[in-house]
């Protein structure tokens, strides 16, 4: 079976990346993780990916200063030279410019730790608790030019319990992220193969 060559972009610990790599260990999974890229040399997830035998590289953004597009052009060149067909953002903490979003339209997905359209941006769990919401959760969506705005591919809901803190809720949502992301990415990969 041919599998969709997928890159995972990270900035930090990369637990969602790890869940995607674990899912792709099943030969029936329609995507393979061909490359992991980080925008920081010290992203702990790079080490995790390398240990799993995945090509893992940093393309740091800091040498590019304010020129975000110049950084993205280097990322894009690397993605293409690796034969990547699908890009999964997994805790990639950079707002993308229209250049990269358009270059990968329909082929770039993101996971966000809220029930979008609620709480785009940061501090999602704190905001859900402060609002008195009954549930938090996570969303996998296609990446479009608006931040955390693209068409929704899947969501998982998690009850907010009395006494929950942002950290306790984040930990329970993360468990669901690790289930939701591989499932949604597999659906997307299947649609690209069809
Ligand atoms: C996750 O909560 C993800 O939803 C958000 O950033 C966090 C990344 O965590 N976009 P990890 O690096 O995958 O562990």
XYZ file of C-alpha atoms and ligand atoms in Angstrom:
208
model
C 0.000 0.000 0.000
C 1.352 3.442 -0.788
C 1.270 5.767 2.165
C 1.094 9.538 2.282
C 4.474 11.026 3.150
C 3.801 13.301 6.089
C 5.895 15.882 7.900
C 5.215 16.907 11.473
C 6.143 20.458 12.506
C 6.827 21.027 16.200
C 8.192 23.641 18.575
C 8.350 21.744 21.849
C 7.897 18.407 23.558
C 6.134 16.756 20.637
C 3.741 14.398 22.404
C 1.246 14.666 19.543
C 4.082 14.015 17.110
C 4.905 10.905 19.121
C 1.276 9.756 18.873
C 1.411 10.221 15.078
C 4.668 8.267 14.844
C 3.161 5.488 16.973
C 0.059 5.315 14.755
C 2.209 5.135 11.624
C 4.040 2.110 13.054
C 0.990 0.130 11.949
C 1.601 -0.764 8.292
C -2.130 -0.280 7.647
C -1.880 3.399 8.624
C -2.350 5.486 5.452
C 0.311 8.024 6.407
C 3.987 7.639 7.223
C 5.987 10.193 9.181
C 8.783 10.990 6.749
C 10.193 14.080 8.441
C 9.968 16.084 11.650
C 10.914 19.759 11.535
C 11.205 22.152 14.464
C 11.645 25.915 14.467
C 13.897 25.657 17.547
C 17.096 23.654 17.903
C 16.205 22.850 21.526
C 12.753 21.371 20.837
C 12.755 18.168 22.950
C 10.579 16.427 20.337
C 13.513 16.361 17.881
C 15.322 13.895 20.097
C 12.188 11.771 20.487
C 11.718 11.621 16.714
C 15.359 10.783 16.069
C 15.143 7.945 18.624
C 12.187 6.590 16.661
C 14.368 6.574 13.539
C 12.648 9.541 11.877
C 14.609 12.261 10.071
C 14.387 15.172 12.494
C 15.823 18.599 11.823
C 15.701 22.105 13.206
C 15.187 25.033 10.881
C 15.449 27.804 13.417
C 13.384 30.918 12.842
C 15.603 33.303 14.804
C 18.206 33.925 12.060
C 15.402 35.277 9.870
C 14.381 38.005 12.335
C 11.029 39.449 11.403
C 10.987 37.893 7.933
C 8.632 34.996 8.668
C 8.116 34.254 4.998
C 11.859 33.829 4.388
C 11.917 31.188 7.135
C 8.874 29.481 5.647
C 10.478 29.406 2.192
C 13.311 27.344 3.653
C 10.800 25.049 5.387
C 8.826 24.671 2.174
C 11.944 23.793 0.172
C 12.863 21.138 2.736
C 9.346 19.681 2.778
C 9.389 19.379 -1.008
C 12.884 17.929 -1.185
C 11.720 15.227 1.269
C 8.768 14.376 -0.993
C 6.261 15.424 1.672
C 2.591 15.435 0.649
C 0.857 16.254 3.932
C 1.925 18.485 6.824
C 0.751 18.093 10.431
C 1.307 21.012 12.798
C 1.697 19.621 16.313
C 2.395 22.324 18.863
C 4.066 24.445 16.170
C 4.090 27.836 17.868
C 4.431 30.143 14.863
C 1.674 32.011 13.097
C 2.044 31.144 9.414
C 2.099 33.654 6.589
C -0.188 33.299 3.560
C 2.818 31.974 1.615
C 3.052 28.642 3.474
C -0.698 28.336 4.015
C -1.395 28.706 0.295
C 1.483 26.428 -0.670
C -0.067 23.606 1.390
C -3.774 24.391 1.052
C -5.818 21.285 1.835
C -2.636 19.453 2.829
C -1.846 21.085 6.151
C -3.666 20.255 9.373
C -3.366 21.482 12.942
C -4.475 20.363 16.379
C -5.792 22.988 18.752
C -6.646 22.402 22.426
C -10.185 23.805 22.460
C -13.565 23.156 20.938
C -13.165 25.582 18.050
C -14.589 28.040 17.172
C -14.326 28.639 20.930
C -10.970 29.932 22.157
C -8.600 30.254 19.234
C -5.112 31.324 20.327
C -3.467 30.674 23.686
C -4.593 29.787 27.262
C -7.559 27.817 25.978
C -8.126 25.692 29.098
C -7.962 28.688 31.451
C -10.478 30.500 29.300
C -12.879 27.525 29.159
C -12.766 27.152 32.970
C -13.175 30.907 33.551
C -16.222 30.948 31.262
C -17.860 28.182 33.321
C -18.033 25.832 30.320
C -19.191 22.272 30.948
C -16.661 20.863 28.475
C -13.266 21.557 27.011
C -11.683 19.557 24.267
C -9.599 19.611 21.143
C -10.050 20.163 17.434
C -8.200 19.007 14.342
C -8.702 21.383 11.448
C -7.342 22.306 8.060
C -4.997 25.279 8.172
C -6.232 28.430 6.488
C -5.046 32.015 6.681
C -7.019 32.896 9.829
C -5.409 31.573 13.026
C -7.187 28.404 14.274
C -9.995 29.005 11.805
C -9.959 26.358 9.073
C -12.602 23.704 8.365
C -12.960 21.264 11.250
C -11.949 17.643 10.588
C -12.733 16.275 14.062
C -13.268 17.156 17.708
C -13.153 15.404 21.066
C -15.030 16.730 24.099
C -13.774 16.406 27.662
C -15.919 17.258 30.708
C -14.654 20.047 32.947
C -14.720 18.718 36.513
C -15.191 20.677 39.745
C -11.771 21.834 40.935
C -10.176 21.504 37.500
C -7.186 23.735 36.874
C -5.832 24.634 33.445
C -3.142 21.986 34.016
C -5.468 19.173 35.088
C -7.825 19.876 32.200
C -4.907 20.148 29.739
C -3.654 16.726 30.847
C -7.041 15.073 30.223
C -7.513 16.866 26.904
C -4.028 15.774 25.827
C -5.029 12.119 26.178
C -7.849 12.807 23.712
C -5.535 14.766 21.400
C -3.363 11.690 21.099
C -6.376 9.677 19.917
C -8.021 12.313 17.750
C -5.003 13.500 15.791
C -3.916 10.147 14.319
C -7.532 9.335 13.416
C -8.140 12.659 11.641
C -4.770 12.600 9.900
C -5.476 9.076 8.674
C -8.832 10.247 7.235
C -7.113 13.116 5.479
C -4.387 10.828 4.117
C -7.035 8.390 2.835
C -8.796 11.206 1.020
C -5.500 12.174 -0.636
C -4.921 8.575 -1.725
C -8.451 8.178 -3.114
C -1.038 20.560 22.332
O -1.925 20.825 23.379
C -1.623 21.018 21.018
O -3.006 20.910 20.963
C -1.226 22.474 20.987
O 0.051 22.519 21.556
C 0.225 21.402 22.433
C 1.433 20.683 21.931
O 1.802 19.618 22.758
N -1.316 22.986 19.638
P 2.825 18.533 22.226
O 4.087 19.280 21.792
O 2.190 17.798 21.092
O 3.090 17.657 23.409
